[in-house]
PDB file of C-alpha atoms in Angstrom:
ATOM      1  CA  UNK A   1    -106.813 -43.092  24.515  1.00 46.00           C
ATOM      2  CA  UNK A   2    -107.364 -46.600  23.771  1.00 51.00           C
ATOM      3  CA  UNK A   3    -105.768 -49.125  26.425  1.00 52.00           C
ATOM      4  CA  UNK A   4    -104.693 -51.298  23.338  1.00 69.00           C
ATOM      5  CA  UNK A   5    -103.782 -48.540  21.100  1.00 89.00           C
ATOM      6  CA  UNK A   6    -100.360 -48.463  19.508  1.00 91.00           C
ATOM      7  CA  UNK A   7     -98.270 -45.589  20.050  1.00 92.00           C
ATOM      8  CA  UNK A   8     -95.200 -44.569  17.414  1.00 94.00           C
ATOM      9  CA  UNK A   9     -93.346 -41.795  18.714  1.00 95.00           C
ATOM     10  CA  UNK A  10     -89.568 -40.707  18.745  1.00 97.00           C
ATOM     11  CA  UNK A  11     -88.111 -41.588  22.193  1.00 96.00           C
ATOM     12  CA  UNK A  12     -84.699 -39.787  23.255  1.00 97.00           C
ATOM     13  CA  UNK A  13     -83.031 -42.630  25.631  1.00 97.00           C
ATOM     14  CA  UNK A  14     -81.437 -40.367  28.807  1.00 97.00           C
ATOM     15  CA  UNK A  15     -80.938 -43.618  31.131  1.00 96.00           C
ATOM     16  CA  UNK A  16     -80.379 -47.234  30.811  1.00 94.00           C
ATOM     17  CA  UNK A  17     -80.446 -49.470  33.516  1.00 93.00           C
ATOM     18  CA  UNK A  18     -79.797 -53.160  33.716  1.00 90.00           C
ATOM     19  CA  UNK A  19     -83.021 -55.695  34.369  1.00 88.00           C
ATOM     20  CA  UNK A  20     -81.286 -59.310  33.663  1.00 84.00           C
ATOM     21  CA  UNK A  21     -78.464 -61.049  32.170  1.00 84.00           C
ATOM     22  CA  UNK A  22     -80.210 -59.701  28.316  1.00 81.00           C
ATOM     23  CA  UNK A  23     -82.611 -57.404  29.703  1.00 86.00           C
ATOM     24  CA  UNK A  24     -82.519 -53.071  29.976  1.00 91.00           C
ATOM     25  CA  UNK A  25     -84.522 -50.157  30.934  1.00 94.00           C
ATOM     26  CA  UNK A  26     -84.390 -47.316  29.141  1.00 94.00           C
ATOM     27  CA  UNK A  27     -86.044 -44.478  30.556  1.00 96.00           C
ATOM     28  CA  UNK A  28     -86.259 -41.058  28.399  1.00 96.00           C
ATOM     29  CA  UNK A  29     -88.545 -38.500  27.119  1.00 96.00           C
ATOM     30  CA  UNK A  30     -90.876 -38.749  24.131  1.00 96.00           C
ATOM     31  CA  UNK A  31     -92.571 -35.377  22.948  1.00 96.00           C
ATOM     32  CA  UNK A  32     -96.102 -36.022  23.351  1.00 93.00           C
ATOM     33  CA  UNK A  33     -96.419 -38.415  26.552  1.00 92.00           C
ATOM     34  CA  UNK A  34     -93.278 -37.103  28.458  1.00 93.00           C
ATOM     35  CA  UNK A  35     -90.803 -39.439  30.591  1.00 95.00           C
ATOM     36  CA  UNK A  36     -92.039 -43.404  29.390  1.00 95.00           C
ATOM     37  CA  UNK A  37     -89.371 -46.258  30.142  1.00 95.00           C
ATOM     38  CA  UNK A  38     -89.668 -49.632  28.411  1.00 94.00           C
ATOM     39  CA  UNK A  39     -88.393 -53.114  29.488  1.00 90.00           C
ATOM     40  CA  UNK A  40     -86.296 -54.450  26.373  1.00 87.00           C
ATOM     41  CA  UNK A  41     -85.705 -57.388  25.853  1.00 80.00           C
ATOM     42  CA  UNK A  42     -82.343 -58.512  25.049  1.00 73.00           C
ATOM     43  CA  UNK A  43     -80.813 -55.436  24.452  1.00 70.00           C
ATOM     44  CA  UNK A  44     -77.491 -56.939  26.114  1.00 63.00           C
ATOM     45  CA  UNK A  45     -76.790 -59.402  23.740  1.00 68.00           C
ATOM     46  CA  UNK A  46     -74.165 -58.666  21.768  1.00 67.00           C
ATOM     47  CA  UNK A  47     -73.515 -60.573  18.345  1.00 62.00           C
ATOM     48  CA  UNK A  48     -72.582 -60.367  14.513  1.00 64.00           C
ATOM     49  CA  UNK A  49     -76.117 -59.874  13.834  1.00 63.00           C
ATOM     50  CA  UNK A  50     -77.281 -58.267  17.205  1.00 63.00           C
ATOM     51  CA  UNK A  51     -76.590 -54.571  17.051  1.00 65.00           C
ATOM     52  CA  UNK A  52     -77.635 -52.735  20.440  1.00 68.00           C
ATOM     53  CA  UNK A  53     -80.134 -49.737  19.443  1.00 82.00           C
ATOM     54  CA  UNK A  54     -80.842 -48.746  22.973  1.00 87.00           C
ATOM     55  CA  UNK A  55     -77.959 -46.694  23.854  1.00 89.00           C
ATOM     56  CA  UNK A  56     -77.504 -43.436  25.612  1.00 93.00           C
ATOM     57  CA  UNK A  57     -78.276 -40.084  23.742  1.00 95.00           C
ATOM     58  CA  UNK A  58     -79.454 -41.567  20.916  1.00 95.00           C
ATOM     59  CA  UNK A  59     -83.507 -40.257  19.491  1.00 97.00           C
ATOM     60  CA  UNK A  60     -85.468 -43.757  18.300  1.00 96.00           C
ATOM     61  CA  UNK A  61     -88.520 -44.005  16.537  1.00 96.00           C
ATOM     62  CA  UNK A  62     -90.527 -46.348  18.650  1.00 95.00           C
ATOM     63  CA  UNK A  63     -94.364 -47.778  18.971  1.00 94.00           C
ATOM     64  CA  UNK A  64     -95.511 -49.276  21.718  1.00 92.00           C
ATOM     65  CA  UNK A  65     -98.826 -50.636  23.019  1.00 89.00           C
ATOM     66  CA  UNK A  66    -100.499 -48.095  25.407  1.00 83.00           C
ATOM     67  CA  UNK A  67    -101.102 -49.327  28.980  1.00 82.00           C
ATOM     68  CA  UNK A  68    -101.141 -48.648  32.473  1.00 82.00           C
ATOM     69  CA  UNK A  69     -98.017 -50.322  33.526  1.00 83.00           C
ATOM     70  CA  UNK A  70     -95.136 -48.162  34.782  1.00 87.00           C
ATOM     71  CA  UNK A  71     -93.156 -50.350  31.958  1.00 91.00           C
ATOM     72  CA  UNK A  72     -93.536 -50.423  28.638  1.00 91.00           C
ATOM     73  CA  UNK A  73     -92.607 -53.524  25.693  1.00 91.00           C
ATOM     74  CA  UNK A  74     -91.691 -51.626  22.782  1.00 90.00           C
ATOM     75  CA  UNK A  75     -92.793 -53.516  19.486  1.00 89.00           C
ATOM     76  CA  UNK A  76     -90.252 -52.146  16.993  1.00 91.00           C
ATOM     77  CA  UNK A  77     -87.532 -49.344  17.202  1.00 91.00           C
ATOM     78  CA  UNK A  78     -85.609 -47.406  14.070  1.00 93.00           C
ATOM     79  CA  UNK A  79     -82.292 -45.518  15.485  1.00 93.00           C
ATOM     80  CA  UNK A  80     -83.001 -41.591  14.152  1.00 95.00           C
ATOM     81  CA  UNK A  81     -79.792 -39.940  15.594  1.00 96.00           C
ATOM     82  CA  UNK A  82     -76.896 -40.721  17.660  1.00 95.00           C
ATOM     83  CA  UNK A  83     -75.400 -38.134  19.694  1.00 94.00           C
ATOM     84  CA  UNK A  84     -72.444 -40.724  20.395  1.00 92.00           C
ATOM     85  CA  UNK A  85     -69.607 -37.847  19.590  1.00 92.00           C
ATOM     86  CA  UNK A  86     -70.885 -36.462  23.090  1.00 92.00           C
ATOM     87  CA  UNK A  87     -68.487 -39.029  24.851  1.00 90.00           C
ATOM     88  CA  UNK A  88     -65.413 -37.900  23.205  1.00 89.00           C
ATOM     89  CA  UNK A  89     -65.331 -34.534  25.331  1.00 87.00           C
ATOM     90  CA  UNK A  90     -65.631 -34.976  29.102  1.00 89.00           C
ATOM     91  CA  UNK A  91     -67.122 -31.478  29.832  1.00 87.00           C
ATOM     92  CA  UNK A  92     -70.057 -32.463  26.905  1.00 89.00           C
ATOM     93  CA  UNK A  93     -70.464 -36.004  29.019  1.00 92.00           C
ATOM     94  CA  UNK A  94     -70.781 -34.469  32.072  1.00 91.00           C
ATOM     95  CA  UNK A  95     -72.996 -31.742  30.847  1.00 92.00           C
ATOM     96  CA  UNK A  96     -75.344 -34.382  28.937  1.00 93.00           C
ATOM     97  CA  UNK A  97     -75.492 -36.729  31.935  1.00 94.00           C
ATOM     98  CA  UNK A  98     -76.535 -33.495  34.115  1.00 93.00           C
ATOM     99  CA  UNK A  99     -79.444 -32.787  31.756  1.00 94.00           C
ATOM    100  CA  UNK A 100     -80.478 -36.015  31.922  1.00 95.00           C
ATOM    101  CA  UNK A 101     -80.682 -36.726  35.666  1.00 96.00           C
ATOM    102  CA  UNK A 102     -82.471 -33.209  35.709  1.00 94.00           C
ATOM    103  CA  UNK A 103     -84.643 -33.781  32.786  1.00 95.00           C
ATOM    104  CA  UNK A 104     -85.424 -37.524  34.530  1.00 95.00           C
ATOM    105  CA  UNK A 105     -86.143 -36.211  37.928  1.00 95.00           C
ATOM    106  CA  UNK A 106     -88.399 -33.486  36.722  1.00 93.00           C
ATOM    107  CA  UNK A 107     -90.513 -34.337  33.523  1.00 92.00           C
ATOM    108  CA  UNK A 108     -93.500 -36.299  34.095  1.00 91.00           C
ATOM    109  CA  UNK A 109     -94.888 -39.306  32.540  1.00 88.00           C
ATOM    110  CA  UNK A 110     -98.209 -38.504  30.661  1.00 85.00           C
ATOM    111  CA  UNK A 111     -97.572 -35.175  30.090  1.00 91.00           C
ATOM    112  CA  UNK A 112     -96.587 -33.830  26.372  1.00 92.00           C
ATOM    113  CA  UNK A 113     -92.950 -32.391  26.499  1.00 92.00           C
ATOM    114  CA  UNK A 114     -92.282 -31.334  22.936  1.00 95.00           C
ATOM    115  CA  UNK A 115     -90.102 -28.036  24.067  1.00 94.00           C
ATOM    116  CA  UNK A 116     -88.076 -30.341  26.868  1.00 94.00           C
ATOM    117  CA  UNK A 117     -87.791 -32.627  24.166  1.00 95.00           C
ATOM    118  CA  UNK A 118     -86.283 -30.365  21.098  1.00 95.00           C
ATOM    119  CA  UNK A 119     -84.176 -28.425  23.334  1.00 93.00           C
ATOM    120  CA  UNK A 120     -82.750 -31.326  24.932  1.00 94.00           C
ATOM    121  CA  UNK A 121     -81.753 -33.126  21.357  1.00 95.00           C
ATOM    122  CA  UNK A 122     -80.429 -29.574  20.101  1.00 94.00           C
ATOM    123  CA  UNK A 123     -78.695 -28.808  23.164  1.00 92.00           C
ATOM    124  CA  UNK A 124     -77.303 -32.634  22.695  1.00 94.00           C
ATOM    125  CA  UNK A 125     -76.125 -31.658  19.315  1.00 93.00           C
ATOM    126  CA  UNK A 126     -74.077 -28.969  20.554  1.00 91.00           C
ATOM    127  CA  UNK A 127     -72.638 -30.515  22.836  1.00 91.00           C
ATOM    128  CA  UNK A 128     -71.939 -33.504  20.286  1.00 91.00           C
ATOM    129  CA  UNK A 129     -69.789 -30.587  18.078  1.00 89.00           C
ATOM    130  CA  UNK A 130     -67.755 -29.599  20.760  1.00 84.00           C
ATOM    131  CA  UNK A 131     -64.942 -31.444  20.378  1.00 77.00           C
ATOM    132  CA  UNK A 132     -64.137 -30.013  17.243  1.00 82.00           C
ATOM    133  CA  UNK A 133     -63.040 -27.132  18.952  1.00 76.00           C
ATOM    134  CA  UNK A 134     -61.914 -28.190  22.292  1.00 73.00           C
ATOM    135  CA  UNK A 135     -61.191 -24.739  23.460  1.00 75.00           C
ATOM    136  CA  UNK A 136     -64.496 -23.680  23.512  1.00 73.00           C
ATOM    137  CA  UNK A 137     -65.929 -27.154  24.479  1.00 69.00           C
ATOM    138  CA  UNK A 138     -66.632 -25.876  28.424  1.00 70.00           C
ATOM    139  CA  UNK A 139     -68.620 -22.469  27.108  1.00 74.00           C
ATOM    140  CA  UNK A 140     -70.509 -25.034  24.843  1.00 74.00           C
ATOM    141  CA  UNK A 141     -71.720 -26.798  28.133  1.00 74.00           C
ATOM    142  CA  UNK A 142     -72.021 -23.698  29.899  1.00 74.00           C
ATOM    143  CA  UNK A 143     -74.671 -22.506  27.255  1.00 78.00           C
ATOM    144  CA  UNK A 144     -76.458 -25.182  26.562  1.00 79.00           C
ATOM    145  CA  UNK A 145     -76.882 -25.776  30.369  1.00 77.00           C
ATOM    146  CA  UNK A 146     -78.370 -21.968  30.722  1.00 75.00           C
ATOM    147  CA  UNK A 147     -80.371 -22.558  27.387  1.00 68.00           C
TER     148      UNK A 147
END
């Protein structure tokens, strides 16, 4: 691949850290090159017209310029799906955060992931659902821990 090529893929953010007063990293997977994590650029600034699109268990559309840098500047972003409703169960929380330190600690970068990848926004899904029936919200992160 081209060391100036531009590179559109979804991204499914799994961590965010901060960088500086405005600044994140987002580390997640993308399908085809695996774990990537991009240095954005005031993605803290809040606003009327500043709407954060880098947040936890959400799946962007992002491109990118291909490099050799650890860090990557993303060039534009497009929020696909928000699995925000996984917050309002703590069992689902704790079950997403799980997969995501796993899924962090053992994808690697450069390395196509499309399985990881669906399986972690389905299994996200689920656990999204689950508070509609709260009874059954801890066999929901049961399963989609074993699946």
């Amino acid at each position: 691949m081209n060391a100036r090529s531009i590179i559109d893929t979804s991204f499914l953010v799994l961590r965010l850290s901060p960088y500086s007063e405005s600044s994140i990293v987002a580390a997640g997977l993308t399908p085809c090159h695996g774990q990537v994590h991009f240095l954005v650029h005031g993605a803290r600034k809040l606003g009327p017209k500043s709407f954060p699109t880098f947040d936890l268990f959400r799946v962007l559309r992002v491109q990118y310029r291909d490099s050799t840098a650890d860090l990557h500047r993303v060039s534009k972003t497009e929020l696909v799906v928000a699995y925000a409703d996984v917050a309002r169960h703590m069992a689902a929380y704790r079950t997403a955060g799980w997969l995501a330190r796993f899924s962090l600690l053992n994808a690697p970068a450069d390395m196509e992931q499309p399985r990881l990848f669906n399986a972690l926004c389905l299994g996200l899904q689920r656990l999204a659902d689950a508070h509609r029936h709260p009874e059954r919200a801890h066999l929901v992160a049961d399963a989609v821990v074993v699946g």
